[in-house]
Coordinates of C-alpha atoms in Angstrom, one line a residue:
S1 CA -26.3 23.5 -3.6
C2 CA -25.6 26.9 -3.4
R3 CA -26.6 28.9 -5.9
L4 CA -24.4 31.1 -7.0
P5 CA -23.3 32.5 -10.0
L6 CA -19.8 29.7 -11.6
R7 CA -17.2 30.1 -13.9
R8 CA -16.1 26.2 -13.2
S9 CA -13.2 24.1 -14.9
S10 CA -13.3 20.9 -15.8
A11 CA -11.7 19.9 -13.1
T12 CA -13.8 21.5 -10.7
C13 CA -17.0 20.4 -12.4
K14 CA -16.2 16.7 -11.6
S15 CA -15.4 18.1 -8.1
W16 CA -19.4 19.3 -8.1
Q17 CA -20.9 16.7 -9.3
S18 CA -18.9 14.5 -6.6
G19 CA -20.4 17.0 -3.9
H20 CA -17.6 17.5 -1.9
L21 CA -17.1 21.0 -2.9
L22 CA -19.1 24.2 -3.9
P23 CA -16.8 26.0 -5.7
W24 CA -16.9 30.0 -7.1
D25 CA -15.5 32.5 -9.7
G26 CA -12.6 30.8 -11.2
C27 CA -11.4 28.9 -7.8
Q28 CA -9.8 25.7 -7.9
M29 CA -11.0 23.0 -5.9
L30 CA -10.6 23.8 -1.6
N31 CA -10.6 20.0 0.2
I32 CA -10.4 17.1 -1.9
K33 CA -10.1 13.5 -0.1
G34 CA -7.0 12.3 -0.9
T35 CA -4.7 15.4 -0.9
N36 CA -2.1 16.6 1.6
M37 CA -2.9 20.1 2.7
T38 CA -1.5 22.8 5.3
V39 CA -2.4 23.8 8.2
G40 CA -3.4 27.1 7.3
Q41 CA -5.0 25.6 4.3
E42 CA -7.0 23.3 6.0
Q43 CA -8.1 26.6 8.6
Q44 CA -9.1 28.2 5.3
A45 CA -11.5 25.5 3.5
S46 CA -12.9 24.2 7.1
M47 CA -14.2 27.7 7.4
K48 CA -14.9 27.5 3.5
E49 CA -17.2 25.1 4.4
K50 CA -19.0 26.0 7.5
Q51 CA -19.8 29.2 5.3
D52 CA -21.4 27.2 2.5
V53 CA -23.5 24.4 5.0
E54 CA -24.5 28.1 7.0
M55 CA -25.5 29.3 3.0
H56 CA -27.1 26.6 2.3
L57 CA -29.2 26.2 5.7
A58 CA -30.6 29.9 4.6
M59 CA -31.5 29.7 1.2
S60 CA -33.1 26.7 1.7
E61 CA -35.4 28.2 4.6
T62 CA -36.2 31.0 2.1
D63 CA -37.7 28.2 -0.6
A64 CA -40.1 27.5 2.3
L65 CA -43.8 28.6 1.9
F66 CA -44.3 31.9 4.3
Q67 CA -48.1 32.3 3.5
E68 CA -50.9 29.9 3.2
Q69 CA -52.7 29.9 0.4
P70 CA -56.2 30.7 0.3
E71 CA -58.9 28.3 -1.0
T72 CA -62.5 27.8 -1.3
G73 CA -64.3 24.2 -0.8
N74 CA -68.1 23.6 -2.6
Q75 CA -69.4 27.0 -3.5
Y76 CA -72.6 26.2 -3.1
L77 CA -72.6 25.1 0.5
E78 CA -70.2 28.0 1.1
D79 CA -72.8 30.1 0.3
T80 CA -74.8 31.1 3.0
L81 CA -76.5 33.9 1.2
L82 CA -77.4 31.7 -1.9
R83 CA -78.7 28.9 0.1
S84 CA -80.5 31.2 2.6
Y85 CA -82.5 32.4 -0.3
L86 CA -83.3 29.7 -2.1
K87 CA -84.8 28.1 0.9
T88 CA -87.1 31.7 1.7
H89 CA -88.6 31.6 -2.2
L90 CA -88.5 28.8 -3.9
P91 CA -91.3 25.9 -3.9
P92 CA -90.0 22.8 -1.1
K93 CA -90.2 20.0 -3.7
V94 CA -88.1 22.4 -6.2
L95 CA -85.9 23.5 -3.7
E96 CA -85.3 19.6 -2.5
E97 CA -84.2 18.5 -6.3
V98 CA -82.6 21.5 -6.9
H99 CA -80.6 22.0 -3.5
E100 CA -78.9 18.3 -4.6
D101 CA -78.2 19.2 -8.1
L102 CA -76.4 22.2 -7.2
E103 CA -74.5 20.7 -3.7
R104 CA -73.5 17.8 -6.4
F105 CA -72.6 20.8 -8.9
G106 CA -70.4 22.6 -6.0
K107 CA -68.3 19.9 -5.9
R108 CA -67.7 19.1 -9.4
L109 CA -66.4 22.8 -9.7
Q110 CA -64.2 22.5 -7.0
T111 CA -62.5 19.1 -8.3
E112 CA -63.0 19.0 -12.1
I113 CA -64.3 22.0 -13.9
Q114 CA -61.7 25.2 -11.3
P115 CA -58.7 23.6 -13.4
L116 CA -60.1 23.7 -16.3
S117 CA -60.1 27.4 -15.7
W118 CA -56.6 27.7 -14.9
E119 CA -55.6 25.5 -18.2
C120 CA -57.8 28.4 -19.9
E121 CA -55.9 31.4 -19.0
R122 CA -52.7 29.7 -19.5
N123 CA -53.5 28.6 -23.2
P124 CA -55.3 31.0 -24.5
P125 CA -56.5 31.0 -28.2
V126 CA -54.6 31.2 -31.4
L127 CA -55.4 32.2 -34.9
Q128 CA -53.2 30.5 -37.5
Q129 CA -54.0 31.8 -40.9
F130 CA -52.0 29.5 -43.1
D131 CA -51.4 25.7 -43.3
A132 CA -48.0 24.9 -44.7
W133 CA -48.7 25.1 -47.9
G134 CA -49.5 28.1 -48.0
R135 CA -53.4 27.7 -48.5
R136 CA -55.8 30.9 -46.1
V137 CA -57.1 28.6 -43.2
D138 CA -58.0 30.7 -40.7
H139 CA -58.1 28.0 -38.2
I140 CA -58.8 29.7 -34.3
H141 CA -56.5 27.3 -32.1
T142 CA -58.5 26.8 -28.7
C143 CA -57.1 24.6 -25.8
S144 CA -58.7 21.3 -25.4
A145 CA -59.9 22.3 -21.1
W146 CA -61.5 25.6 -23.2
R147 CA -63.6 22.9 -25.5
R148 CA -63.9 20.8 -22.3
M149 CA -65.9 23.8 -20.6
K150 CA -68.5 24.0 -24.0
E151 CA -68.9 19.6 -23.2
I152 CA -69.5 20.7 -19.6
S153 CA -71.6 23.3 -20.1
A154 CA -74.0 21.2 -22.1
E155 CA -74.0 18.5 -19.8
E156 CA -75.1 20.9 -16.9
G157 CA -77.5 22.1 -18.5
L158 CA -76.6 25.6 -18.6
I159 CA -78.6 27.5 -21.5
A160 CA -81.4 24.3 -21.6
E161 CA -82.2 24.7 -17.9
A162 CA -84.1 27.8 -18.5
Y163 CA -85.8 26.9 -21.6
E164 CA -87.0 23.2 -20.7
K165 CA -89.2 25.3 -17.7
R166 CA -89.1 21.9 -15.7
Y167 CA -89.9 24.0 -12.8
S168 CA -92.1 26.5 -14.3
N169 CA -91.2 29.9 -13.4
W170 CA -88.1 29.5 -11.3
S171 CA -86.2 27.6 -13.7
R172 CA -85.2 30.8 -15.3
L173 CA -83.5 31.8 -11.5
Y174 CA -82.4 28.0 -11.2
Q175 CA -80.3 28.6 -14.3
A176 CA -79.1 32.3 -13.0
V177 CA -78.3 30.6 -10.1
K178 CA -75.7 27.4 -12.0
L179 CA -74.2 30.0 -14.0
Y180 CA -73.2 32.6 -10.8
L181 CA -71.4 29.4 -9.4
F182 CA -70.2 28.4 -12.1
S183 CA -69.3 32.1 -13.7
S184 CA -65.8 32.5 -11.3
S185 CA -64.9 29.2 -12.3
S186 CA -65.6 29.3 -16.3
G187 CA -61.9 30.3 -17.6
G188 CA -64.2 32.8 -19.7
F189 CA -66.5 30.7 -21.0
S190 CA -69.3 32.3 -19.1
C191 CA -69.1 35.0 -22.4
P192 CA -70.0 32.4 -25.5
L193 CA -73.3 31.3 -23.0
A194 CA -74.0 34.9 -22.4
M195 CA -74.3 34.9 -26.6
T196 CA -75.8 31.3 -26.9
D197 CA -78.4 32.0 -24.2
G198 CA -79.5 35.2 -25.8
A199 CA -79.8 33.7 -28.8
A200 CA -82.0 30.8 -28.4
K201 CA -84.1 33.6 -26.4
V202 CA -84.1 35.7 -29.6
I203 CA -85.3 32.8 -32.2
E204 CA -88.1 31.9 -28.9
A205 CA -88.8 34.9 -29.2
L206 CA -89.6 35.1 -32.9
G207 CA -92.2 31.6 -32.5
T208 CA -88.7 29.6 -33.4
P209 CA -89.3 29.4 -37.1
G210 CA -89.2 26.0 -38.9
S211 CA -85.7 26.7 -40.1
L212 CA -84.3 27.7 -37.1
K213 CA -85.7 24.7 -34.8
N214 CA -82.2 22.8 -35.3
A215 CA -80.2 25.8 -34.1
F216 CA -82.6 26.5 -31.8
D217 CA -82.4 23.0 -30.9
R218 CA -78.7 22.9 -30.3
L219 CA -78.5 26.2 -28.6
T220 CA -80.6 24.5 -25.8
S221 CA -79.1 20.9 -25.5
R222 CA -77.4 19.3 -23.1
D223 CA -75.9 16.4 -25.3
P224 CA -72.2 17.8 -26.0
K225 CA -72.1 16.6 -29.7
K226 CA -75.1 18.4 -31.3
F227 CA -74.5 21.7 -28.3
W228 CA -73.9 24.6 -30.5
T229 CA -72.6 28.3 -28.7
S230 CA -73.4 31.6 -30.5
G231 CA -71.6 35.2 -31.5
Q232 CA -73.3 38.3 -31.5
W233 CA -71.7 40.4 -34.3
M234 CA -72.9 44.1 -33.7
T235 CA -70.1 46.1 -33.7
E236 CA -68.0 47.3 -36.2
R237 CA -65.6 49.8 -38.1
R238 CA -66.9 52.6 -36.4
G239 CA -67.1 50.7 -32.7
G240 CA -69.3 51.5 -29.5
S241 CA -73.4 51.4 -29.0
D242 CA -73.9 53.6 -31.4
V243 CA -75.4 50.0 -34.0
A244 CA -78.0 52.7 -36.2
N245 CA -75.0 54.8 -37.3
G246 CA -72.3 52.7 -37.2
T247 CA -73.5 49.3 -38.9
E248 CA -72.2 49.3 -42.7
T249 CA -72.4 45.9 -43.4
V250 CA -74.4 44.9 -46.9
A251 CA -76.9 41.9 -47.1
R252 CA -77.5 41.1 -50.4
K253 CA -80.7 38.8 -51.9
Q254 CA -79.9 35.8 -53.2
L255 CA -82.0 34.1 -55.8
D256 CA -82.5 31.3 -53.1
G257 CA -83.9 33.6 -51.1
T258 CA -80.7 33.6 -48.7
Y259 CA -78.7 36.6 -48.5
C260 CA -74.7 37.3 -48.9
L261 CA -73.5 39.7 -45.6
Y262 CA -70.5 42.2 -47.1
G263 CA -68.4 44.1 -44.4
L264 CA -66.1 44.1 -41.4
K265 CA -67.3 42.8 -37.8
W266 CA -65.0 44.3 -35.9
F267 CA -64.9 43.4 -32.5
T268 CA -67.0 39.8 -32.8
S269 CA -66.7 38.1 -29.2
A270 CA -66.0 33.7 -28.6
A271 CA -65.1 33.7 -33.1
D272 CA -65.1 29.9 -32.6
S273 CA -68.3 29.9 -32.2
D274 CA -70.8 27.6 -34.6
M275 CA -73.7 30.4 -35.9
T276 CA -74.1 33.8 -35.0
L277 CA -76.5 36.5 -35.1
T278 CA -75.6 39.7 -36.8
L279 CA -76.8 43.0 -38.0
A280 CA -77.0 44.5 -41.5
R281 CA -78.3 46.8 -44.2
V282 CA -80.7 44.6 -46.9
A283 CA -79.4 46.3 -50.6
D284 CA -81.9 47.1 -52.8
A285 CA -82.4 46.8 -56.7
E286 CA -80.2 49.4 -57.2
G287 CA -78.0 49.1 -54.4
Q288 CA -79.1 51.3 -52.5
C289 CA -79.5 50.9 -48.2
T290 CA -81.9 52.4 -46.0
Q291 CA -79.8 54.6 -43.1
G292 CA -80.3 54.9 -39.6
S293 CA -81.8 51.8 -37.2
R294 CA -84.5 51.7 -39.5
G295 CA -82.4 50.0 -42.3
L296 CA -80.8 47.3 -39.7
S297 CA -82.1 43.7 -39.9
L298 CA -81.3 41.2 -38.1
F299 CA -79.2 37.8 -39.8
F300 CA -78.7 34.4 -38.4
L301 CA -75.6 32.3 -40.5
R302 CA -73.7 29.6 -39.9
V303 CA -70.5 30.3 -39.0
R304 CA -68.7 27.1 -40.5
D305 CA -70.3 24.3 -42.6
E306 CA -70.5 21.0 -42.0
E307 CA -66.6 20.3 -43.3
G308 CA -65.7 22.8 -40.8
K309 CA -64.6 25.4 -44.1
L310 CA -66.1 28.8 -42.6
N311 CA -68.8 30.8 -44.4
S312 CA -66.9 33.4 -46.7
I313 CA -65.3 34.7 -43.5
Q314 CA -61.9 35.9 -43.3
V315 CA -60.8 36.2 -39.8
Q316 CA -58.2 39.1 -39.8
R317 CA -57.0 38.8 -36.5
L318 CA -57.5 38.2 -32.8
K319 CA -57.9 40.8 -30.5
D320 CA -54.9 41.6 -27.8
K321 CA -56.7 42.5 -25.0
L322 CA -56.5 43.1 -21.1
G323 CA -58.7 40.8 -19.9
T324 CA -60.8 38.2 -21.2
R325 CA -57.7 36.6 -23.1
Q326 CA -58.7 32.6 -22.4
M327 CA -61.7 33.8 -25.0
A328 CA -61.1 34.5 -28.8
T329 CA -61.9 37.6 -29.5
A330 CA -61.8 38.1 -33.8
E331 CA -61.7 41.2 -36.5
L332 CA -63.8 39.5 -39.3
W333 CA -63.9 40.0 -42.8
L334 CA -67.9 38.8 -44.5
Q335 CA -67.4 38.4 -48.0
G336 CA -70.2 37.1 -49.5
A337 CA -70.9 35.3 -46.0
R338 CA -74.5 33.4 -46.6
A339 CA -77.0 34.3 -43.5
E340 CA -81.0 34.2 -43.8
L341 CA -83.2 36.6 -42.7
I342 CA -85.0 36.6 -39.5
S343 CA -86.3 39.7 -38.9
A344 CA -89.4 41.7 -40.8
E345 CA -86.4 44.1 -42.7
G346 CA -85.6 47.4 -40.7
R347 CA -86.6 45.3 -37.5
G348 CA -83.2 44.3 -36.4
V349 CA -82.8 46.2 -33.3
A350 CA -85.8 45.5 -32.2
A351 CA -85.4 41.9 -32.9
I352 CA -82.2 41.7 -30.9
S353 CA -83.3 43.4 -27.8
N354 CA -84.1 40.3 -26.4
M355 CA -80.8 39.6 -27.0
L356 CA -79.3 42.3 -25.2
N357 CA -81.8 41.7 -22.2
I358 CA -80.5 38.4 -21.6
T359 CA -77.0 39.7 -21.9
R360 CA -76.8 42.3 -20.1
I361 CA -78.1 39.9 -17.0
H362 CA -75.0 37.4 -17.5
N363 CA -73.0 40.7 -17.1
V364 CA -74.4 41.0 -13.5
I365 CA -74.0 37.2 -12.6
G366 CA -70.5 37.6 -14.1
A367 CA -70.3 40.4 -11.7
V368 CA -71.7 39.2 -9.1
A369 CA -69.6 35.7 -9.0
S370 CA -66.4 37.6 -9.4
M371 CA -66.9 39.8 -6.2
R372 CA -67.9 36.7 -4.6
R373 CA -64.9 35.2 -6.2
M374 CA -62.6 37.3 -4.6
I375 CA -64.1 37.9 -0.7
S376 CA -64.5 34.3 -0.1
L377 CA -60.7 33.9 -1.0
S378 CA -60.1 37.2 0.7
R379 CA -62.2 35.5 3.9
D380 CA -59.9 32.9 3.7
Y381 CA -57.0 34.3 3.9
A382 CA -57.1 36.1 6.6
R383 CA -58.0 33.1 8.3
K384 CA -54.3 31.9 7.3
R385 CA -52.1 35.1 7.1
V386 CA -50.5 36.6 9.9
A387 CA -48.9 40.2 10.7
F388 CA -48.2 41.5 13.7
G389 CA -48.7 38.8 16.0
K390 CA -52.5 37.7 15.2
L391 CA -54.5 36.5 12.0
L392 CA -56.0 38.8 10.1
K393 CA -59.3 38.5 11.1
D394 CA -58.5 39.4 14.6
H395 CA -57.7 43.0 13.3
P396 CA -61.0 45.0 13.4
L397 CA -59.9 47.4 10.7
H398 CA -59.4 44.3 8.0
M399 CA -62.6 42.5 9.3
Q400 CA -64.0 46.1 9.2
T401 CA -63.1 46.2 5.3
I402 CA -64.5 42.9 4.4
A403 CA -67.6 43.4 6.1
R404 CA -68.2 46.4 4.2
M405 CA -67.2 44.7 0.2
E406 CA -69.5 41.6 1.5
V407 CA -72.2 44.2 1.9
Q408 CA -71.7 45.0 -1.4
V409 CA -71.8 41.9 -3.2
R410 CA -74.7 40.8 -0.8
G411 CA -77.1 43.7 -2.4
A412 CA -75.6 43.1 -5.6
F413 CA -77.0 38.9 -5.2
L414 CA -80.2 40.4 -4.2
L415 CA -81.0 42.9 -6.7
L416 CA -79.7 39.8 -9.2
M417 CA -82.0 37.6 -8.2
E418 CA -85.1 39.9 -7.8
I419 CA -84.2 40.5 -11.6
V420 CA -84.5 36.7 -13.1
R421 CA -87.4 36.1 -10.3
L422 CA -88.9 38.8 -12.8
L423 CA -87.6 37.2 -15.8
G424 CA -88.3 33.8 -14.7
L425 CA -92.4 35.5 -14.1
A426 CA -92.5 37.3 -17.6
E427 CA -91.5 34.2 -19.3
T428 CA -94.2 31.7 -18.1
N429 CA -96.8 34.6 -18.5
L430 CA -97.0 35.0 -15.0
A431 CA -95.5 38.4 -14.6
S432 CA -97.9 41.4 -13.9
E433 CA -97.4 44.7 -16.4
Q434 CA -96.0 46.1 -13.3
E435 CA -93.4 43.5 -12.9
Q436 CA -92.9 43.4 -16.8
L437 CA -92.5 47.4 -16.4
L438 CA -89.8 47.2 -13.2
L439 CA -87.9 44.3 -15.1
R440 CA -87.4 46.3 -17.7
L441 CA -86.1 49.6 -15.7
L442 CA -83.9 47.0 -13.7
I443 CA -82.0 45.3 -16.5
P444 CA -80.2 48.6 -17.1
V445 CA -79.9 49.8 -13.7
A446 CA -78.4 46.3 -12.6
K447 CA -76.2 46.1 -15.2
L448 CA -74.2 49.3 -14.7
Y449 CA -74.1 49.3 -11.3
T450 CA -73.0 45.8 -10.8
G451 CA -70.4 46.1 -13.3
K452 CA -68.9 49.2 -11.5
Q453 CA -69.3 47.2 -7.9
A454 CA -67.0 44.6 -9.3
S455 CA -64.3 46.3 -10.5
A456 CA -63.7 48.5 -7.1
V457 CA -64.6 44.9 -5.2
A458 CA -61.9 43.0 -7.2
V459 CA -59.1 46.1 -6.9
E460 CA -60.2 45.6 -3.0
A461 CA -60.1 43.0 -2.2
M462 CA -57.1 42.1 -4.4
E463 CA -55.2 45.3 -1.4
S464 CA -56.4 42.4 1.5
F465 CA -53.4 40.2 0.1
G466 CA -50.8 42.7 0.1
G467 CA -48.1 42.2 -2.1
Q468 CA -49.2 38.3 -2.9
G469 CA -52.5 39.9 -5.1
Y470 CA -50.2 41.3 -7.3
M471 CA -48.6 38.3 -8.0
E472 CA -49.5 36.7 -11.4
D473 CA -49.2 33.2 -10.2
T474 CA -51.8 33.8 -7.6
G475 CA -54.5 34.1 -9.9
L476 CA -56.2 36.8 -8.7
P477 CA -55.1 39.5 -11.1
V478 CA -56.8 37.8 -13.9
I479 CA -59.5 38.2 -11.4
L480 CA -59.5 41.8 -11.3
R481 CA -58.4 41.8 -15.8
D482 CA -62.0 39.9 -16.5
A483 CA -63.9 42.4 -14.3
L484 CA -62.8 45.6 -15.4
V485 CA -64.6 45.0 -18.7
L486 CA -67.9 44.3 -17.1
S487 CA -68.5 47.9 -17.5
I488 CA -67.8 48.5 -20.6
W489 CA -69.2 45.3 -22.5
E490 CA -73.4 45.1 -23.0
G491 CA -73.7 49.1 -23.0
T492 CA -70.9 51.0 -21.1
T493 CA -71.8 53.1 -17.8
N494 CA -73.0 56.0 -19.6
I495 CA -74.5 54.6 -22.3
L496 CA -77.3 52.2 -19.9
A497 CA -77.8 55.5 -17.6
L498 CA -79.1 57.0 -21.4
D499 CA -81.0 53.7 -21.8
V500 CA -82.8 54.0 -17.9
L501 CA -84.2 56.9 -19.2
R502 CA -85.4 56.2 -22.5
S503 CA -86.7 53.2 -20.7
L504 CA -88.7 55.5 -18.0
A505 CA -89.7 57.8 -21.1
K506 CA -90.9 55.0 -23.4
S507 CA -93.2 53.5 -20.7
Q508 CA -94.7 57.4 -19.9
G509 CA -94.0 57.5 -16.3
R510 CA -95.5 53.9 -15.7
G511 CA -92.0 52.3 -15.7
M512 CA -91.2 54.8 -12.3
A513 CA -94.5 54.3 -11.0
A514 CA -93.8 50.5 -11.0
F515 CA -90.6 51.1 -9.1
L516 CA -92.1 53.5 -6.4
S517 CA -95.0 51.1 -5.9
T518 CA -92.7 48.2 -5.2
L519 CA -90.5 50.3 -3.0
Q520 CA -93.2 51.1 -1.1
K521 CA -94.5 47.2 -0.4
K522 CA -90.9 46.1 0.6
L523 CA -90.4 48.9 3.1
E524 CA -94.1 48.2 4.3
L525 CA -93.3 45.1 5.2
A526 CA -89.8 45.5 6.3
A527 CA -90.8 48.2 8.6
G528 CA -92.4 45.2 10.8
T529 CA -88.8 44.2 12.4
E530 CA -87.8 46.6 14.8
E531 CA -84.1 46.1 14.3
L532 CA -84.6 47.2 10.3
S533 CA -86.5 50.5 11.6
P534 CA -83.2 52.5 10.9
A535 CA -82.6 51.4 8.0
V536 CA -86.1 51.8 6.2
Q537 CA -85.9 55.4 8.2
R538 CA -83.0 56.3 5.4
T539 CA -84.1 54.4 2.5
R540 CA -87.5 56.4 3.0
E541 CA -85.2 59.3 3.2
A542 CA -83.7 58.4 0.3
T543 CA -86.7 57.9 -1.9
G544 CA -88.1 61.5 -0.5
S545 CA -85.0 62.8 -2.0
L546 CA -85.2 60.8 -5.2
R547 CA -89.3 62.2 -5.2
Q548 CA -87.9 65.3 -5.2
F549 CA -85.0 65.9 -7.4
M550 CA -87.2 63.7 -10.4
A551 CA -89.9 66.9 -9.6
A552 CA -87.4 69.7 -9.8
T553 CA -85.4 68.5 -12.9
G554 CA -86.4 68.8 -16.3
S555 CA -85.0 66.9 -18.8
E556 CA -82.0 68.7 -20.4
S557 CA -80.8 68.3 -16.6
L558 CA -81.9 64.3 -16.2
E559 CA -79.7 63.6 -18.9
L560 CA -76.8 65.1 -17.2
A561 CA -77.4 63.4 -13.9
A562 CA -78.3 60.2 -15.6
R563 CA -75.4 58.0 -14.2
D564 CA -76.6 59.5 -10.5
F565 CA -79.9 59.2 -10.7
S566 CA -79.2 55.2 -11.6
Y567 CA -77.1 54.8 -9.1
S568 CA -79.9 56.1 -7.1
L569 CA -82.3 53.8 -8.0
A570 CA -79.8 50.9 -7.7
R571 CA -78.7 51.7 -4.0
I572 CA -82.3 52.1 -2.9
Y573 CA -83.7 48.9 -4.9
T574 CA -80.8 47.1 -3.6
G575 CA -81.2 48.5 0.4

């Protein structure tokens, strides 16, 4: 049928249904079997039918797909750099087991998890504040796909793998690899996993006290029925990273030794989580609180009780975000929420630092995974899309653009692997002092730099699809929107650049010495390969310039240059 706007009489409608006619704009039927017409009328009708057929054929052609959809297969098998890295570094026995599991996981991502990801995007969480009878319920409705992601996370051991330590110091790296593969297909569920991992790390660092053993076991469980996710409630009404001056939540001690928390948590991601770690100020007998970071303590609380009722928490609203819409982020009023003090009083910031390090590493994982996803799709599209008489892959300029993005993601991937390798050593007490100092420095460096890389690569890769890259139903804009948050969450670029300076100052120069010493060893190793000589020379020159800058720059000027300085550390070490 012709898709023209029509005004039809009842007689016309009957003719339309019988298939004899394509009427237009109030005109009556032109050709009905059994109806006598003049020669002129027959000629006019014949011409009209010919036009209708031609229009129908033309519109049928425009309905056809002119461009092939880019697709990816088994993400593990297609990632040659990942497989090469694992083959180079893992012990043979570990590699054998890991390879088999990752190949299976890659197939599951392709066939089961990726479709769930799209369902999470199309069905974001909804807040129901009241029931039919006017009672306040504050229920956050999530889609079945989101709930299934939680089950899959447990089944795959995406948190458990790091804490079971089946592969000793390689367990953390193996977990990071699975999270890297999972991230771009997770439908946003990688975010609650980051905070869950961070919470488990904090509890482990505290020695897993008896009152928290159940929580730790659930956070690291492989049983979907037992598995918990955790939130990280730090941001309040004043917002930002300045938690020392921005935290207003008050904790009042009860006769049973627990605390009741009162305050507004202004930005709480994964608000549907089972538990959370949060900061608050303990009030003394007179109701007074110590200000600044010395007044902050760390608390554990269950979000709901066994019956699903909120723990004296009121959900004010869900945030309307640019991206990560799949996940519920909320403003929460704590109105006497029962909590347990788990840090020494006034040592909350120090206690939660383990969580921040883990979530920042997860941020790096998300950034690298996002870049890899976009480039993989762009590469596949270049093998299918024909423009100006040949495939995109046969246009040198197009391939140069993809190659430059590929260099970015490969460097970021290797930086990520270096960090999780060092973390694995530290968690099994195998890291030297130099390796521990290097890890402390590289975490903020990698987080700030890969966050910026991910946004830039997403924009560049989107452009490689032309106008299709801008179409919402291709799924490409989702990747861009979700990537933009990576330079904001867990500390903005400037905040992290200042953290880099703090790390160097706190180590009294030992952190920078560890950085430069490690560089020197890597360059000496690379110098033995003739093909790498030009790159080795450039890296040595860059390192020399870095040394000169540090020697000639005072502390005030260094703060002004903190961002560029941190970028230089990232680029040199990645190189």
